[in-house]
């Protein structure tokens, strides 16, 4: 095996995940982050079975750090049950649990698993120059660094994507989320059930995140130029919704609100140059309608680690092979997220109630169809214990 010098741009979920994977394979990895410290903004992340499987394969186990989820329930704004999936059965079928975890804790867990000297802060990438036998990354402070491969894990406004591919940035979808992560005495904050509530022109969700924390989100149509809603305005929009929506909104303030317009990237055929590639939101940012963005990022990191585990000669063929195998799954999930988001105004009277077994089976099928890691692990022979 040939050891590579890998330059990772971005110390978010994707950058930390790929660093863990490639260091475990013996590569020399350096991660460069434009912020002055780890970015701990954001609320909670639902790490589905494919995400927890990918993390486990990358050497990071978050089960003890997060909140296991046992049920996923969806109701209408009048409280009528649409469907409920048994996430315990999903775990049994796919071999890995669903865990809700604060984003800051996930970032901390992955960063703590890295050796000293890997993370570099205050280094804003401004340029990527590829040569036949190496790649150079330039920074805003005038410095540069040389490596064998550069991986753009720098999010929806990726400088690496712009430098190696050009093209349009991610586009808004016409929706936005107002979300937060707060301590709560509401019973749902201390359980193991995700509650999604679907309205005619708005949606919301509540997810227990461990230690009495509740991740909540409110989605409404939004486009550039529209006002950013306050808590008082959200209370008006969601007045009369099923419990505990009004109680939750009564307990939070504008300081608790995070505002996130929904966006979507066009997923290109090729993700990089001779010595570069992309992962996560840098290549396939998607609306949060199916809660898979972070999980697809972890899938990218896992698969790229597999392709770069045994490098002989130029890495270009391996980078393109990673993209070719990963793209169909990521594209499918991205399209599903966009379609789900676009159909959120479907009249709810047309939506029939799904039996629990069918909702559970659909969840299993959906996770498996969009996952490289679950399909790979399913092909591995099971160890029989006497």
mmCIF file of C-alpha atoms in Angstrom:
data_model
loop_
_atom_site.group_PDB
_atom_site.id
_atom_site.type_symbol
_atom_site.label_atom_id
_atom_site.label_comp_id
_atom_site.label_asym_id
_atom_site.label_seq_id
_atom_site.Cartn_x
_atom_site.Cartn_y
_atom_site.Cartn_z
ATOM 1 C CA UNK A 1 0.000 0.000 0.000
ATOM 2 C CA UNK A 2 1.211 3.475 -0.899
ATOM 3 C CA UNK A 3 0.740 6.095 1.822
ATOM 4 C CA UNK A 4 -0.852 9.302 0.572
ATOM 5 C CA UNK A 5 -0.803 12.872 1.816
ATOM 6 C CA UNK A 6 -4.494 13.751 1.889
ATOM 7 C CA UNK A 7 -5.645 17.352 2.288
ATOM 8 C CA UNK A 8 -9.212 17.684 3.562
ATOM 9 C CA UNK A 9 -10.915 21.082 3.298
ATOM 10 C CA UNK A 10 -13.599 21.512 5.965
ATOM 11 C CA UNK A 11 -13.869 20.165 9.517
ATOM 12 C CA UNK A 12 -17.589 19.467 9.530
ATOM 13 C CA UNK A 13 -19.245 16.054 9.633
ATOM 14 C CA UNK A 14 -17.794 14.957 6.296
ATOM 15 C CA UNK A 15 -14.283 16.244 6.809
ATOM 16 C CA UNK A 16 -13.919 14.664 10.239
ATOM 17 C CA UNK A 17 -15.441 11.387 9.043
ATOM 18 C CA UNK A 18 -13.113 10.976 6.062
ATOM 19 C CA UNK A 19 -10.123 11.951 8.197
ATOM 20 C CA UNK A 20 -10.917 9.183 10.669
ATOM 21 C CA UNK A 21 -11.356 6.637 7.899
ATOM 22 C CA UNK A 22 -8.199 7.453 5.975
ATOM 23 C CA UNK A 23 -5.972 7.766 9.031
ATOM 24 C CA UNK A 24 -7.135 4.298 10.046
ATOM 25 C CA UNK A 25 -5.948 3.091 6.620
ATOM 26 C CA UNK A 26 -2.487 4.531 7.254
ATOM 27 C CA UNK A 27 -2.662 7.731 5.192
ATOM 28 C CA UNK A 28 -1.253 11.088 6.286
ATOM 29 C CA UNK A 29 -4.264 13.375 6.626
ATOM 30 C CA UNK A 30 -4.461 17.090 7.340
ATOM 31 C CA UNK A 31 -7.828 18.850 7.828
ATOM 32 C CA UNK A 32 -8.079 22.602 7.179
ATOM 33 C CA UNK A 33 -11.014 24.607 8.570
ATOM 34 C CA UNK A 34 -11.698 28.285 7.863
ATOM 35 C CA UNK A 35 -13.235 28.884 11.320
ATOM 36 C CA UNK A 36 -11.057 29.456 14.369
ATOM 37 C CA UNK A 37 -12.436 26.367 16.163
ATOM 38 C CA UNK A 38 -14.781 23.452 15.589
ATOM 39 C CA UNK A 39 -18.172 24.772 14.461
ATOM 40 C CA UNK A 40 -20.718 23.774 17.076
ATOM 41 C CA UNK A 41 -23.748 25.519 15.570
ATOM 42 C CA UNK A 42 -26.813 23.620 14.420
ATOM 43 C CA UNK A 43 -29.360 21.602 16.328
ATOM 44 C CA UNK A 44 -29.698 17.833 16.278
ATOM 45 C CA UNK A 45 -28.836 15.241 13.652
ATOM 46 C CA UNK A 46 -30.790 12.053 13.062
ATOM 47 C CA UNK A 47 -28.192 9.410 12.256
ATOM 48 C CA UNK A 48 -30.158 6.632 10.594
ATOM 49 C CA UNK A 49 -29.078 3.004 10.303
ATOM 50 C CA UNK A 50 -26.912 3.755 7.274
ATOM 51 C CA UNK A 51 -25.199 6.625 9.084
ATOM 52 C CA UNK A 52 -24.472 4.701 12.281
ATOM 53 C CA UNK A 53 -23.198 1.767 10.198
ATOM 54 C CA UNK A 54 -20.884 4.077 8.244
ATOM 55 C CA UNK A 55 -19.598 5.708 11.436
ATOM 56 C CA UNK A 56 -18.959 2.346 13.041
ATOM 57 C CA UNK A 57 -16.972 1.236 9.989
ATOM 58 C CA UNK A 58 -15.004 4.494 10.188
ATOM 59 C CA UNK A 59 -14.106 3.780 13.813
ATOM 60 C CA UNK A 60 -16.586 6.121 15.545
ATOM 61 C CA UNK A 61 -19.372 4.742 17.754
ATOM 62 C CA UNK A 62 -21.984 7.309 18.807
ATOM 63 C CA UNK A 63 -24.616 5.055 20.377
ATOM 64 C CA UNK A 64 -23.668 6.010 23.929
ATOM 65 C CA UNK A 65 -23.446 9.707 23.063
ATOM 66 C CA UNK A 66 -26.886 10.059 21.472
ATOM 67 C CA UNK A 67 -30.517 9.099 22.000
ATOM 68 C CA UNK A 68 -31.708 5.848 20.394
ATOM 69 C CA UNK A 69 -34.964 6.291 18.495
ATOM 70 C CA UNK A 70 -37.520 3.492 18.579
ATOM 71 C CA UNK A 71 -40.450 4.977 16.705
ATOM 72 C CA UNK A 72 -41.135 7.404 13.858
ATOM 73 C CA UNK A 73 -44.684 8.780 13.797
ATOM 74 C CA UNK A 74 -46.343 11.100 11.292
ATOM 75 C CA UNK A 75 -49.682 12.837 11.912
ATOM 76 C CA UNK A 76 -51.684 15.601 10.247
ATOM 77 C CA UNK A 77 -52.176 19.086 11.673
ATOM 78 C CA UNK A 78 -55.525 17.834 13.029
ATOM 79 C CA UNK A 79 -53.789 14.962 14.860
ATOM 80 C CA UNK A 80 -54.879 12.156 12.490
ATOM 81 C CA UNK A 81 -52.278 9.383 12.336
ATOM 82 C CA UNK A 82 -50.804 8.929 8.874
ATOM 83 C CA UNK A 83 -48.243 6.239 9.674
ATOM 84 C CA UNK A 84 -45.825 4.958 12.277
ATOM 85 C CA UNK A 85 -42.619 3.016 11.659
ATOM 86 C CA UNK A 86 -41.051 0.691 14.217
ATOM 87 C CA UNK A 87 -37.405 1.765 14.287
ATOM 88 C CA UNK A 88 -36.559 -1.136 16.577
ATOM 89 C CA UNK A 89 -37.499 -3.492 13.762
ATOM 90 C CA UNK A 90 -35.605 -1.306 11.298
ATOM 91 C CA UNK A 91 -32.526 -1.704 13.502
ATOM 92 C CA UNK A 92 -33.002 -5.474 13.617
ATOM 93 C CA UNK A 93 -33.375 -5.749 9.847
ATOM 94 C CA UNK A 94 -30.484 -3.452 8.944
ATOM 95 C CA UNK A 95 -28.133 -4.284 11.794
ATOM 96 C CA UNK A 96 -27.548 -0.729 12.985
ATOM 97 C CA UNK A 97 -29.639 1.661 15.113
ATOM 98 C CA UNK A 98 -31.110 5.101 14.555
ATOM 99 C CA UNK A 99 -29.588 7.645 16.942
ATOM 100 C CA UNK A 100 -30.455 11.302 17.498
ATOM 101 C CA UNK A 101 -27.475 13.372 18.607
ATOM 102 C CA UNK A 102 -26.664 17.080 18.965
ATOM 103 C CA UNK A 103 -24.538 18.168 16.031
ATOM 104 C CA UNK A 104 -21.962 19.648 18.396
ATOM 105 C CA UNK A 105 -21.615 16.312 20.183
ATOM 106 C CA UNK A 106 -21.226 14.388 16.938
ATOM 107 C CA UNK A 107 -18.518 16.807 15.823
ATOM 108 C CA UNK A 108 -16.764 16.490 19.197
ATOM 109 C CA UNK A 109 -16.870 12.671 19.097
ATOM 110 C CA UNK A 110 -15.310 12.533 15.633
ATOM 111 C CA UNK A 111 -12.702 15.187 16.414
ATOM 112 C CA UNK A 112 -11.680 13.440 19.634
ATOM 113 C CA UNK A 113 -10.960 10.257 17.690
ATOM 114 C CA UNK A 114 -8.302 12.013 15.575
ATOM 115 C CA UNK A 115 -4.593 12.095 16.519
ATOM 116 C CA UNK A 116 -3.069 15.428 17.601
ATOM 117 C CA UNK A 117 -1.896 17.720 14.827
ATOM 118 C CA UNK A 118 -4.481 16.717 12.214
ATOM 119 C CA UNK A 119 -6.832 19.700 12.591
ATOM 120 C CA UNK A 120 -5.792 23.185 11.453
ATOM 121 C CA UNK A 121 -8.082 26.158 12.128
ATOM 122 C CA UNK A 122 -8.241 29.659 10.661
ATOM 123 C CA UNK A 123 -7.183 28.348 7.233
ATOM 124 C CA UNK A 124 -9.593 29.546 4.540
ATOM 125 C CA UNK A 125 -9.061 27.789 1.226
ATOM 126 C CA UNK A 126 -8.913 30.139 -1.765
ATOM 127 C CA UNK A 127 -7.459 27.975 -4.517
ATOM 128 C CA UNK A 128 -6.744 24.424 -5.672
ATOM 129 C CA UNK A 129 -4.025 23.767 -8.263
ATOM 130 C CA UNK A 130 -3.642 20.228 -9.585
ATOM 131 C CA UNK A 131 -0.421 18.915 -11.108
ATOM 132 C CA UNK A 132 0.360 15.504 -12.646
ATOM 133 C CA UNK A 133 2.021 14.233 -9.474
ATOM 134 C CA UNK A 134 0.645 16.459 -6.670
ATOM 135 C CA UNK A 135 -1.947 19.060 -5.715
ATOM 136 C CA UNK A 136 -1.496 22.460 -4.051
ATOM 137 C CA UNK A 137 -4.090 24.130 -1.830
ATOM 138 C CA UNK A 138 -3.784 27.882 -1.325
ATOM 139 C CA UNK A 139 -5.094 29.794 1.694
ATOM 140 C CA UNK A 140 -6.252 33.351 2.328
ATOM 141 C CA UNK A 141 -3.235 34.098 4.549
ATOM 142 C CA UNK A 142 -0.886 33.542 1.608
ATOM 143 C CA UNK A 143 0.271 30.098 2.713
ATOM 144 C CA UNK A 144 -0.109 26.870 0.762
ATOM 145 C CA UNK A 145 0.236 23.156 1.335
ATOM 146 C CA UNK A 146 1.101 20.294 -1.003
ATOM 147 C CA UNK A 147 -0.447 16.840 -1.012
ATOM 148 C CA UNK A 148 -1.321 13.874 -3.190
ATOM 149 C CA UNK A 149 -5.107 14.305 -3.042
ATOM 150 C CA UNK A 150 -7.500 17.053 -1.936
ATOM 151 C CA UNK A 151 -11.014 16.299 -0.703
ATOM 152 C CA UNK A 152 -13.587 19.079 -0.666
ATOM 153 C CA UNK A 153 -15.760 18.639 2.423
ATOM 154 C CA UNK A 154 -16.444 22.363 2.670
ATOM 155 C CA UNK A 155 -20.213 22.450 2.399
ATOM 156 C CA UNK A 156 -22.785 23.923 0.049
ATOM 157 C CA UNK A 157 -20.598 26.956 -0.790
ATOM 158 C CA UNK A 158 -17.603 24.750 -1.471
ATOM 159 C CA UNK A 159 -14.499 26.549 -2.675
ATOM 160 C CA UNK A 160 -13.043 23.229 -3.814
ATOM 161 C CA UNK A 161 -16.115 22.561 -5.998
ATOM 162 C CA UNK A 162 -15.854 26.029 -7.504
ATOM 163 C CA UNK A 163 -12.149 25.624 -8.185
ATOM 164 C CA UNK A 164 -12.207 22.158 -9.742
ATOM 165 C CA UNK A 165 -15.669 22.104 -11.363
ATOM 166 C CA UNK A 166 -16.989 25.664 -11.580
ATOM 167 C CA UNK A 167 -20.721 25.723 -12.204
ATOM 168 C CA UNK A 168 -23.698 27.109 -10.355
ATOM 169 C CA UNK A 169 -24.039 27.091 -6.555
ATOM 170 C CA UNK A 170 -26.849 25.270 -4.790
ATOM 171 C CA UNK A 171 -30.306 26.660 -5.532
ATOM 172 C CA UNK A 172 -33.136 27.417 -3.078
ATOM 173 C CA UNK A 173 -36.152 25.090 -3.112
ATOM 174 C CA UNK A 174 -38.821 27.513 -1.880
ATOM 175 C CA UNK A 175 -38.936 26.292 1.732
ATOM 176 C CA UNK A 176 -37.053 27.101 4.919
ATOM 177 C CA UNK A 177 -36.683 25.696 8.434
ATOM 178 C CA UNK A 178 -36.747 27.469 11.780
ATOM 179 C CA UNK A 179 -35.176 25.057 14.239
ATOM 180 C CA UNK A 180 -33.536 24.756 17.607
ATOM 181 C CA UNK A 181 -32.200 22.458 20.292
ATOM 182 C CA UNK A 182 -33.412 23.311 23.793
ATOM 183 C CA UNK A 183 -33.854 21.727 27.202
ATOM 184 C CA UNK A 184 -37.473 20.730 27.665
ATOM 185 C CA UNK A 185 -39.748 19.249 30.308
ATOM 186 C CA UNK A 186 -42.196 18.035 27.656
ATOM 187 C CA UNK A 187 -42.679 14.244 27.808
ATOM 188 C CA UNK A 188 -41.588 13.824 24.178
ATOM 189 C CA UNK A 189 -38.124 15.146 25.076
ATOM 190 C CA UNK A 190 -37.613 12.197 27.413
ATOM 191 C CA UNK A 191 -38.913 9.455 25.146
ATOM 192 C CA UNK A 192 -37.628 7.663 22.068
ATOM 193 C CA UNK A 193 -40.138 8.762 19.415
ATOM 194 C CA UNK A 194 -39.770 11.189 16.531
ATOM 195 C CA UNK A 195 -42.997 13.080 15.823
ATOM 196 C CA UNK A 196 -43.544 14.620 12.382
ATOM 197 C CA UNK A 197 -46.642 16.771 11.847
ATOM 198 C CA UNK A 198 -47.722 17.479 8.280
ATOM 199 C CA UNK A 199 -49.925 20.466 7.515
ATOM 200 C CA UNK A 200 -51.378 21.820 4.299
ATOM 201 C CA UNK A 201 -48.872 24.664 4.086
ATOM 202 C CA UNK A 202 -46.412 23.965 6.891
ATOM 203 C CA UNK A 203 -44.670 21.077 8.640
ATOM 204 C CA UNK A 204 -42.961 20.574 11.975
ATOM 205 C CA UNK A 205 -41.116 17.916 13.928
ATOM 206 C CA UNK A 206 -39.947 17.125 17.450
ATOM 207 C CA UNK A 207 -37.136 14.679 18.238
ATOM 208 C CA UNK A 208 -35.683 13.723 21.657
ATOM 209 C CA UNK A 209 -31.923 14.223 21.578
ATOM 210 C CA UNK A 210 -30.757 12.985 24.994
ATOM 211 C CA UNK A 211 -30.162 14.640 28.372
ATOM 212 C CA UNK A 212 -33.581 16.313 28.236
ATOM 213 C CA UNK A 213 -32.781 18.107 24.981
ATOM 214 C CA UNK A 214 -35.432 18.417 22.297
ATOM 215 C CA UNK A 215 -34.649 19.085 18.645
ATOM 216 C CA UNK A 216 -37.556 20.887 16.997
ATOM 217 C CA UNK A 217 -38.113 22.312 13.536
ATOM 218 C CA UNK A 218 -40.793 24.280 11.719
ATOM 219 C CA UNK A 219 -40.928 24.345 7.918
ATOM 220 C CA UNK A 220 -42.882 26.882 5.865
ATOM 221 C CA UNK A 221 -42.680 28.088 2.254
ATOM 222 C CA UNK A 222 -40.015 30.772 1.900
ATOM 223 C CA UNK A 223 -38.128 32.511 -0.891
ATOM 224 C CA UNK A 224 -35.424 35.169 -1.041
ATOM 225 C CA UNK A 225 -36.856 38.482 0.057
ATOM 226 C CA UNK A 226 -39.468 36.985 2.370
ATOM 227 C CA UNK A 227 -39.222 37.996 6.042
ATOM 228 C CA UNK A 228 -37.538 35.686 8.534
ATOM 229 C CA UNK A 229 -40.260 34.685 10.974
ATOM 230 C CA UNK A 230 -40.066 35.350 14.708
ATOM 231 C CA UNK A 231 -41.273 32.986 17.429
ATOM 232 C CA UNK A 232 -44.398 35.127 17.779
ATOM 233 C CA UNK A 233 -45.139 34.666 14.076
ATOM 234 C CA UNK A 234 -44.497 30.922 14.270
ATOM 235 C CA UNK A 235 -47.009 30.759 17.123
ATOM 236 C CA UNK A 236 -49.597 32.260 14.786
ATOM 237 C CA UNK A 237 -48.773 29.880 11.917
ATOM 238 C CA UNK A 238 -48.913 26.782 14.129
ATOM 239 C CA UNK A 239 -51.820 27.787 16.379
ATOM 240 C CA UNK A 240 -54.166 24.873 17.049
ATOM 241 C CA UNK A 241 -51.687 22.184 15.982
ATOM 242 C CA UNK A 242 -51.544 18.907 17.927
ATOM 243 C CA UNK A 243 -49.793 18.687 21.283
ATOM 244 C CA UNK A 244 -47.159 19.588 22.198
ATOM 245 C CA UNK A 245 -46.555 22.177 19.433
ATOM 246 C CA UNK A 246 -48.113 25.178 21.166
ATOM 247 C CA UNK A 247 -46.494 24.305 24.502
ATOM 248 C CA UNK A 248 -43.109 24.060 22.803
ATOM 249 C CA UNK A 249 -43.465 27.405 21.032
ATOM 250 C CA UNK A 250 -44.553 29.009 24.291
ATOM 251 C CA UNK A 251 -41.303 27.841 25.890
ATOM 252 C CA UNK A 252 -38.775 29.158 23.329
ATOM 253 C CA UNK A 253 -37.532 32.600 22.339
ATOM 254 C CA UNK A 254 -36.110 34.215 19.226
ATOM 255 C CA UNK A 255 -32.628 33.544 20.617
ATOM 256 C CA UNK A 256 -33.340 29.816 20.299
ATOM 257 C CA UNK A 257 -34.202 30.031 16.596
ATOM 258 C CA UNK A 258 -31.891 28.978 13.820
ATOM 259 C CA UNK A 259 -32.962 29.865 10.274
ATOM 260 C CA UNK A 260 -32.041 27.581 7.360
ATOM 261 C CA UNK A 261 -33.320 28.058 3.801
ATOM 262 C CA UNK A 262 -33.629 24.743 1.960
ATOM 263 C CA UNK A 263 -31.323 24.257 -1.012
ATOM 264 C CA UNK A 264 -30.412 21.621 -3.558
ATOM 265 C CA UNK A 265 -27.326 21.024 -5.670
ATOM 266 C CA UNK A 266 -27.255 19.615 -9.126
ATOM 267 C CA UNK A 267 -25.236 16.415 -8.643
ATOM 268 C CA UNK A 268 -22.558 16.396 -11.379
ATOM 269 C CA UNK A 269 -21.361 13.326 -13.252
ATOM 270 C CA UNK A 270 -17.753 13.905 -12.191
ATOM 271 C CA UNK A 271 -16.925 15.336 -8.763
ATOM 272 C CA UNK A 272 -13.340 16.482 -9.166
ATOM 273 C CA UNK A 273 -10.125 16.621 -11.109
ATOM 274 C CA UNK A 274 -7.138 14.253 -11.432
ATOM 275 C CA UNK A 275 -6.271 14.634 -7.749
ATOM 276 C CA UNK A 276 -9.481 15.976 -6.214
ATOM 277 C CA UNK A 277 -12.978 14.928 -5.302
ATOM 278 C CA UNK A 278 -15.920 16.083 -3.176
ATOM 279 C CA UNK A 279 -18.188 14.703 -0.522
ATOM 280 C CA UNK A 280 -21.294 15.742 1.408
ATOM 281 C CA UNK A 281 -23.005 19.080 0.852
ATOM 282 C CA UNK A 282 -20.163 20.188 -1.401
ATOM 283 C CA UNK A 283 -21.484 17.823 -4.065
ATOM 284 C CA UNK A 284 -25.104 16.914 -3.205
ATOM 285 C CA UNK A 285 -26.679 19.422 -0.809
ATOM 286 C CA UNK A 286 -30.361 18.557 -0.472
ATOM 287 C CA UNK A 287 -33.465 19.738 1.393
ATOM 288 C CA UNK A 288 -34.001 18.082 4.803
ATOM 289 C CA UNK A 289 -37.302 16.451 3.860
ATOM 290 C CA UNK A 290 -35.950 12.906 4.335
ATOM 291 C CA UNK A 291 -33.322 13.811 6.969
ATOM 292 C CA UNK A 292 -30.518 12.153 5.018
ATOM 293 C CA UNK A 293 -28.003 14.943 4.296
ATOM 294 C CA UNK A 294 -25.567 14.072 7.094
ATOM 295 C CA UNK A 295 -26.098 10.349 6.530
ATOM 296 C CA UNK A 296 -25.285 10.626 2.835
ATOM 297 C CA UNK A 297 -22.162 12.550 3.815
ATOM 298 C CA UNK A 298 -21.122 9.682 6.074
ATOM 299 C CA UNK A 299 -21.835 7.257 3.235
ATOM 300 C CA UNK A 300 -19.487 9.274 1.014
ATOM 301 C CA UNK A 301 -16.737 9.188 3.624
ATOM 302 C CA UNK A 302 -17.083 5.447 4.142
ATOM 303 C CA UNK A 303 -17.023 4.594 0.428
ATOM 304 C CA UNK A 304 -14.152 6.936 -0.389
ATOM 305 C CA UNK A 305 -12.183 5.340 2.440
ATOM 306 C CA UNK A 306 -12.769 1.920 0.882
ATOM 307 C CA UNK A 307 -11.522 3.034 -2.528
ATOM 308 C CA UNK A 308 -8.427 4.714 -1.112
ATOM 309 C CA UNK A 309 -7.550 1.856 1.242
ATOM 310 C CA UNK A 310 -5.041 0.359 -1.192
ATOM 311 C CA UNK A 311 -3.465 2.976 -3.433
ATOM 312 C CA UNK A 312 -0.878 2.105 -6.062
ATOM 313 C CA UNK A 313 0.217 4.811 -8.479
ATOM 314 C CA UNK A 314 -2.037 7.730 -9.453
ATOM 315 C CA UNK A 315 -5.259 8.022 -7.432
ATOM 316 C CA UNK A 316 -7.372 9.473 -10.291
ATOM 317 C CA UNK A 317 -8.901 6.138 -11.278
ATOM 318 C CA UNK A 318 -9.886 5.416 -7.689
ATOM 319 C CA UNK A 319 -11.456 8.844 -7.238
ATOM 320 C CA UNK A 320 -13.564 8.434 -10.383
ATOM 321 C CA UNK A 321 -14.535 4.895 -9.355
ATOM 322 C CA UNK A 322 -15.716 6.204 -5.962
ATOM 323 C CA UNK A 323 -17.835 8.844 -7.678
ATOM 324 C CA UNK A 324 -19.270 6.418 -10.210
ATOM 325 C CA UNK A 325 -20.371 3.987 -7.516
ATOM 326 C CA UNK A 326 -21.581 6.603 -5.060
ATOM 327 C CA UNK A 327 -23.417 8.965 -7.412
ATOM 328 C CA UNK A 328 -26.501 6.823 -8.202
ATOM 329 C CA UNK A 329 -27.358 6.367 -4.513
ATOM 330 C CA UNK A 330 -26.726 9.986 -3.569
ATOM 331 C CA UNK A 331 -28.672 11.189 -6.603
ATOM 332 C CA UNK A 332 -31.617 8.957 -5.743
ATOM 333 C CA UNK A 333 -31.801 10.275 -2.189
ATOM 334 C CA UNK A 334 -31.409 13.866 -3.404
ATOM 335 C CA UNK A 335 -34.287 13.439 -5.860
ATOM 336 C CA UNK A 336 -36.452 11.805 -3.201
ATOM 337 C CA UNK A 337 -35.780 14.685 -0.816
ATOM 338 C CA UNK A 338 -36.618 17.250 -3.507
ATOM 339 C CA UNK A 339 -39.798 15.401 -4.526
ATOM 340 C CA UNK A 340 -40.908 14.982 -0.916
ATOM 341 C CA UNK A 341 -40.321 18.671 -0.289
ATOM 342 C CA UNK A 342 -42.210 19.685 -3.447
ATOM 343 C CA UNK A 343 -45.225 17.540 -2.502
ATOM 344 C CA UNK A 344 -45.614 19.018 0.971
ATOM 345 C CA UNK A 345 -48.662 20.997 -0.118
ATOM 346 C CA UNK A 346 -50.547 17.849 -1.227
ATOM 347 C CA UNK A 347 -54.069 17.950 0.261
ATOM 348 C CA UNK A 348 -53.888 15.705 3.318
ATOM 349 C CA UNK A 349 -57.348 14.270 2.772
ATOM 350 C CA UNK A 350 -55.797 12.334 -0.124
ATOM 351 C CA UNK A 351 -53.284 10.661 2.172
ATOM 352 C CA UNK A 352 -54.455 7.293 3.451
ATOM 353 C CA UNK A 353 -53.255 5.792 6.711
ATOM 354 C CA UNK A 354 -50.451 3.267 6.264
ATOM 355 C CA UNK A 355 -50.389 0.120 8.427
ATOM 356 C CA UNK A 356 -47.407 -0.026 10.766
ATOM 357 C CA UNK A 357 -45.848 -3.063 9.111
ATOM 358 C CA UNK A 358 -45.896 -1.335 5.715
ATOM 359 C CA UNK A 359 -44.447 1.922 7.073
ATOM 360 C CA UNK A 360 -41.673 -0.050 8.768
ATOM 361 C CA UNK A 361 -40.928 -2.083 5.664
ATOM 362 C CA UNK A 362 -40.906 1.092 3.552
ATOM 363 C CA UNK A 363 -38.411 2.679 5.928
ATOM 364 C CA UNK A 364 -36.124 -0.348 5.641
ATOM 365 C CA UNK A 365 -36.366 -0.343 1.847
ATOM 366 C CA UNK A 366 -35.762 3.391 1.596
ATOM 367 C CA UNK A 367 -32.656 3.315 3.777
ATOM 368 C CA UNK A 368 -31.229 0.291 2.001
ATOM 369 C CA UNK A 369 -31.875 1.627 -1.507
ATOM 370 C CA UNK A 370 -29.967 4.850 -0.846
ATOM 371 C CA UNK A 371 -27.057 3.221 0.959
ATOM 372 C CA UNK A 372 -23.745 1.831 -0.228
ATOM 373 C CA UNK A 373 -22.626 0.791 3.245
ATOM 374 C CA UNK A 374 -25.764 -1.209 4.164
ATOM 375 C CA UNK A 375 -25.741 -3.051 0.854
ATOM 376 C CA UNK A 376 -22.058 -3.855 1.269
ATOM 377 C CA UNK A 377 -22.477 -5.118 4.825
ATOM 378 C CA UNK A 378 -25.482 -7.226 3.793
ATOM 379 C CA UNK A 379 -23.260 -9.086 1.324
ATOM 380 C CA UNK A 380 -20.744 -9.980 4.017
ATOM 381 C CA UNK A 381 -21.164 -13.438 5.556
ATOM 382 C CA UNK A 382 -22.651 -13.428 9.048
ATOM 383 C CA UNK A 383 -20.604 -14.963 11.841
ATOM 384 C CA UNK A 384 -22.434 -17.883 13.409
ATOM 385 C CA UNK A 385 -22.135 -18.019 17.182
ATOM 386 C CA UNK A 386 -22.320 -21.492 18.642
#
